[in-house]
Coordinates of C-alpha atoms in Angstrom, one line a residue:
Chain A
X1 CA 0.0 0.0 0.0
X2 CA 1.1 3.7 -0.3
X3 CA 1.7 5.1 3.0
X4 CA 2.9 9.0 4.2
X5 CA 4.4 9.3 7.4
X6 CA 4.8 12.6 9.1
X7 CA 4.7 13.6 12.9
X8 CA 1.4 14.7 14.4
X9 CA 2.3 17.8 16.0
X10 CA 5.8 19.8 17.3
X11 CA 6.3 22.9 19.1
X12 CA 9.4 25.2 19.3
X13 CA 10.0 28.7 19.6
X14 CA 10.1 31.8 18.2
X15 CA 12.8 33.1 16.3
X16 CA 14.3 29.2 16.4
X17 CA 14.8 26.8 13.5
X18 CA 12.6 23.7 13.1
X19 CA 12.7 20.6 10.7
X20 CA 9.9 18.3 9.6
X21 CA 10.4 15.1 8.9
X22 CA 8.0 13.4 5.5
X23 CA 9.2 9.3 4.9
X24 CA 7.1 8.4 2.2
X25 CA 6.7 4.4 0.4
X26 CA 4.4 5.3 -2.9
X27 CA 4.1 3.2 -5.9
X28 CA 6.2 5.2 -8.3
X29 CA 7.4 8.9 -7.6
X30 CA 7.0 12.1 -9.4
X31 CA 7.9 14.3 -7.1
X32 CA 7.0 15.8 -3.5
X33 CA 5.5 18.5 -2.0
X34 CA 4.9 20.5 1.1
X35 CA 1.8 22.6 1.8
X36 CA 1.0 24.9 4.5
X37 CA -2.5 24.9 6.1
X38 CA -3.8 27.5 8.7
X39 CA -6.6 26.8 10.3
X40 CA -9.5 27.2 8.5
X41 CA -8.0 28.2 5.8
X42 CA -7.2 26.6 2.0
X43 CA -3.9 24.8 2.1
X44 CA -1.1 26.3 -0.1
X45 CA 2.1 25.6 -1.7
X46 CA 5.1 25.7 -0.2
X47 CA 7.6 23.6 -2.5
X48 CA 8.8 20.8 -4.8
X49 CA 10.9 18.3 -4.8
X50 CA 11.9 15.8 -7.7
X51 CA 15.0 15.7 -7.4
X52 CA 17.6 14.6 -4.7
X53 CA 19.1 17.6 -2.7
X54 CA 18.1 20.9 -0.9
X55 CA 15.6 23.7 -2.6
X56 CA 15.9 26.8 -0.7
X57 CA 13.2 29.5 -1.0
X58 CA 13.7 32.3 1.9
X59 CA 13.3 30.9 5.6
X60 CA 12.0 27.7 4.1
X61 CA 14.2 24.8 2.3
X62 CA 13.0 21.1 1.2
X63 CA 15.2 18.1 1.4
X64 CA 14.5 15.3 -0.7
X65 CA 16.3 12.0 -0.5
X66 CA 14.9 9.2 -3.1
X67 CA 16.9 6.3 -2.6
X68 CA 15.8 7.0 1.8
X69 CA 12.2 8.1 0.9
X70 CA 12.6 10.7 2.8
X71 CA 11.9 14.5 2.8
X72 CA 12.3 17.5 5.5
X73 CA 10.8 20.9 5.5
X74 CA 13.4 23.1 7.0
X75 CA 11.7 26.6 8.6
X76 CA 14.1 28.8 10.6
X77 CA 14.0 32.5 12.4
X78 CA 10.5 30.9 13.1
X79 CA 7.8 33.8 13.1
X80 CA 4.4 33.2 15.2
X81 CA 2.4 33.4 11.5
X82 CA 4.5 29.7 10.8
X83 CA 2.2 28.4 13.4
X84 CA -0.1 26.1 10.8
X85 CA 0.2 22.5 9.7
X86 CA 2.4 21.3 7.0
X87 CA 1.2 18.7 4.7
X88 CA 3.3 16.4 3.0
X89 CA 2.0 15.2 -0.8
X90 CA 3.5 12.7 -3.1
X91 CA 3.2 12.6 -6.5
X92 CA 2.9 9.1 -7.5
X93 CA 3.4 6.5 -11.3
X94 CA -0.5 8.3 -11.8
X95 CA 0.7 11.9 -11.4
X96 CA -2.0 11.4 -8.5
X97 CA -1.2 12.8 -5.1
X98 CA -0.7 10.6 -1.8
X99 CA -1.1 12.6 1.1
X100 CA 0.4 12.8 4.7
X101 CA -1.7 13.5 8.0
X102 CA -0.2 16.7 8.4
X103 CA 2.1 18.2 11.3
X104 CA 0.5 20.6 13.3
X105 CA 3.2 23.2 14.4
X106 CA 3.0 25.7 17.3
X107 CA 5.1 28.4 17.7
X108 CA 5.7 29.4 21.6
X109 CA 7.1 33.3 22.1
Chain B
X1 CA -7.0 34.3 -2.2
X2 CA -6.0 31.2 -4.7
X3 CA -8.2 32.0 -7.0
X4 CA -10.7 28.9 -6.1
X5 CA -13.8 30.1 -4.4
X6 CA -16.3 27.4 -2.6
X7 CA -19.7 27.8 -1.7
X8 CA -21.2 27.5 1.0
X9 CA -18.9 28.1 3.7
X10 CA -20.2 26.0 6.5
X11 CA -23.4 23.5 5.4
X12 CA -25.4 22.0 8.3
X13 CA -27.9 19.5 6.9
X14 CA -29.9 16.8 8.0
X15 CA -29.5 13.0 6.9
X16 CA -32.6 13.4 4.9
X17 CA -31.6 16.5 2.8
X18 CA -30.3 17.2 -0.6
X19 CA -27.4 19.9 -0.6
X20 CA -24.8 21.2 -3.5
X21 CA -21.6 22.4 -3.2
X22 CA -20.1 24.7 -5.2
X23 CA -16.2 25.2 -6.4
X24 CA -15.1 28.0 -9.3
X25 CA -12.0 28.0 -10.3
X26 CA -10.4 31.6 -11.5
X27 CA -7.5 30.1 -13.3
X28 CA -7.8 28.9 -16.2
X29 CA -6.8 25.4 -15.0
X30 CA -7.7 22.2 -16.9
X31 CA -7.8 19.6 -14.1
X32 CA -10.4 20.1 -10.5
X33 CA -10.5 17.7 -7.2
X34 CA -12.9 17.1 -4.4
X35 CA -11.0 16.3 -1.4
X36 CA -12.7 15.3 1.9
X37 CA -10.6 16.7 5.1
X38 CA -11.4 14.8 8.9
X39 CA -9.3 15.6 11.7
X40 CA -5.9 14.1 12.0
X41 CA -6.4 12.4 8.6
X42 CA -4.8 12.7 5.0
X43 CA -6.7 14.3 2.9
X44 CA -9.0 12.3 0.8
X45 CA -9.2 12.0 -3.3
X46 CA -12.5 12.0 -3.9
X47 CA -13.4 12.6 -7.7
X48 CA -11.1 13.8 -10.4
X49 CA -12.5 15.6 -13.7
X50 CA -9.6 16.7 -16.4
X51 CA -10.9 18.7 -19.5
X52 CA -14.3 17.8 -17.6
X53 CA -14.2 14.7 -17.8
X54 CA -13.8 12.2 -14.9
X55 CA -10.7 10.5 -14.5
X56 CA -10.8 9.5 -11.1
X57 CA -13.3 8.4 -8.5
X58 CA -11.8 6.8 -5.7
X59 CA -14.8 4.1 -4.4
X60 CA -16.6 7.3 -2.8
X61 CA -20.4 6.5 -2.1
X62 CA -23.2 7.3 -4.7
X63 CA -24.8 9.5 -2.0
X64 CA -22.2 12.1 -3.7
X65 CA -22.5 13.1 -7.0
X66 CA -20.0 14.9 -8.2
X67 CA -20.7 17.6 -11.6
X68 CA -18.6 18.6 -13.7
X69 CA -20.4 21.5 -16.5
X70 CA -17.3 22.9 -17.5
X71 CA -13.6 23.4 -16.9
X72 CA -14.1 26.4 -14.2
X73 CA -17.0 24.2 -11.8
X74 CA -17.7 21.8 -9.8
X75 CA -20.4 20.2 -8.0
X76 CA -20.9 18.2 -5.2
X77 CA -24.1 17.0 -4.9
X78 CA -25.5 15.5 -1.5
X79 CA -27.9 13.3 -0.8
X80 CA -29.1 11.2 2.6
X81 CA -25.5 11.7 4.3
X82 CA -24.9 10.4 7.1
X83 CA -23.3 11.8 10.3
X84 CA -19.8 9.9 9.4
X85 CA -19.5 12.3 6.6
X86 CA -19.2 15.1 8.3
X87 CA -15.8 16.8 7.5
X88 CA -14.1 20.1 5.5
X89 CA -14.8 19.8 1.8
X90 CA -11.8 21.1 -0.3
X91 CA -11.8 21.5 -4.1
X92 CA -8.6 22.2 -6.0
X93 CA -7.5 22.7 -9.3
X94 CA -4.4 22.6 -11.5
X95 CA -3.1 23.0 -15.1
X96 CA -3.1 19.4 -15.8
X97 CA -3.2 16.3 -14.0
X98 CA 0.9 15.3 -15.4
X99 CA 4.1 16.4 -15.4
X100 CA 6.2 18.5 -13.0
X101 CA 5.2 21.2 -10.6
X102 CA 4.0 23.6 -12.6
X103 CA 1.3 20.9 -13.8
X104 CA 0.9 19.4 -11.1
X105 CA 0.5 22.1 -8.2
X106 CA -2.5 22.2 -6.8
X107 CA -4.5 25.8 -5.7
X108 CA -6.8 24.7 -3.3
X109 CA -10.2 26.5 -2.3
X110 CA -11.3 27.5 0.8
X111 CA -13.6 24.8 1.8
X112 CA -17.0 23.6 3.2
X113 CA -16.9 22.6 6.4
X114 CA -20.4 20.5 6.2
X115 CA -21.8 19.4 9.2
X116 CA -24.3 16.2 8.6
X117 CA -27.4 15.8 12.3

């Protein structure tokens, strides 16, 4: 079966650095992604990943390792706004997305 | 704003009732998902229509129908839900339903957060 595995929920502080782990076992693979969901709000991209390595975009990155199934989204000088879930999607041999449980994150001052 | 709008917002119906939901896209996008969101679960590929026609439909009851009149809408239609289906109702879109990111990103709507007594 396809499976995403992210942690439920982490906290950490203000101004800090935090990384969220995504292992992922998908038949096929074209590519992953990270979204970020407020609460009652739409979810919305963050990144993507098809290819080994680090992407960078501001204070957030995304790791991707193929050969580990494994992704992390990287989020440093942490701002109270990052407080939100992060969902992990992979794109599987359908070009259909297999989705994660989400990581809720709270930010303490 | 993603440029998907859903209507309505928050749906409380009985088990009984027929309801719609309603998802516009803004984008010009080819490809348009219903997801159903419970708490501390994945989200949930429901139905999938590209160039409006359905591609997907992931063993989801008949008591939703999903409508597809053109590539900008989508309909959900309900009928004699029961409680279990209670949940957010996301629709999203996307260029196309292959390829890399920029196919294959998703803009996702606001939601329904449907309530079913």
């Amino acid at each position: 079966g396809q499976n995403i595995d992210q942690p439920t929920e982490m906290t950490a502080t203000e101004g800090a650095i935090v990384q969220i782990n995504c292992t992922y076992q998908t038949s096929g693979f074209n590519g992953l992604f990270w979204y970020q969901q407020h609460a009652g709000e739409a979810p919305t991209f963050l990144s993507y990943n098809v290819l080994d390595g680090l992407e960078e975009k501001g204070r957030f990155s995304s790791f991707l390792s193929r050969s580990k199934g494994y992704s992390y989204l990287l989020l440093k000088e942490l701002q109270m706004k990052d407080s939100a879930s992060y969902l992990c999607a992979v794109s599987d041999s359908n070009y259909q997305l297999i989705w994660g449980a989400g990581t809720k994150l709270i930010i303490k001052p | 704003e993603t440029g998907v709008t859903q209507t309505p917002r928050h749906l409380v119906m009985g088990m009984t009732n027929k309801k719609s939901l309603k998802c516009e896209q803004h984008l010009g996008h080819n490809a348009m998902y219903w997801y159903k969101q419970s708490a501390k679960k994945p989200l949930e590929l429901m139905f999938v229509y590209n160039f409006k026609e359905q591609t997907e439909n992931n063993s989801v009851p008949s008591r939703f129908s999903p409508e597809c009149p053109n590539s900008s809408h989508l309909f959900l239609h309900l009928h004699t839900l029961q409680p279990e289906d209670s949940a957010l109702y996301l629709c999203a879109s996307s260029l196309g339903t292959s390829g890399d990111s920029s196919y294959n990103e998703q803009f996702f709507g606001p939601g329904t957060r449907l309530t079913v007594l």
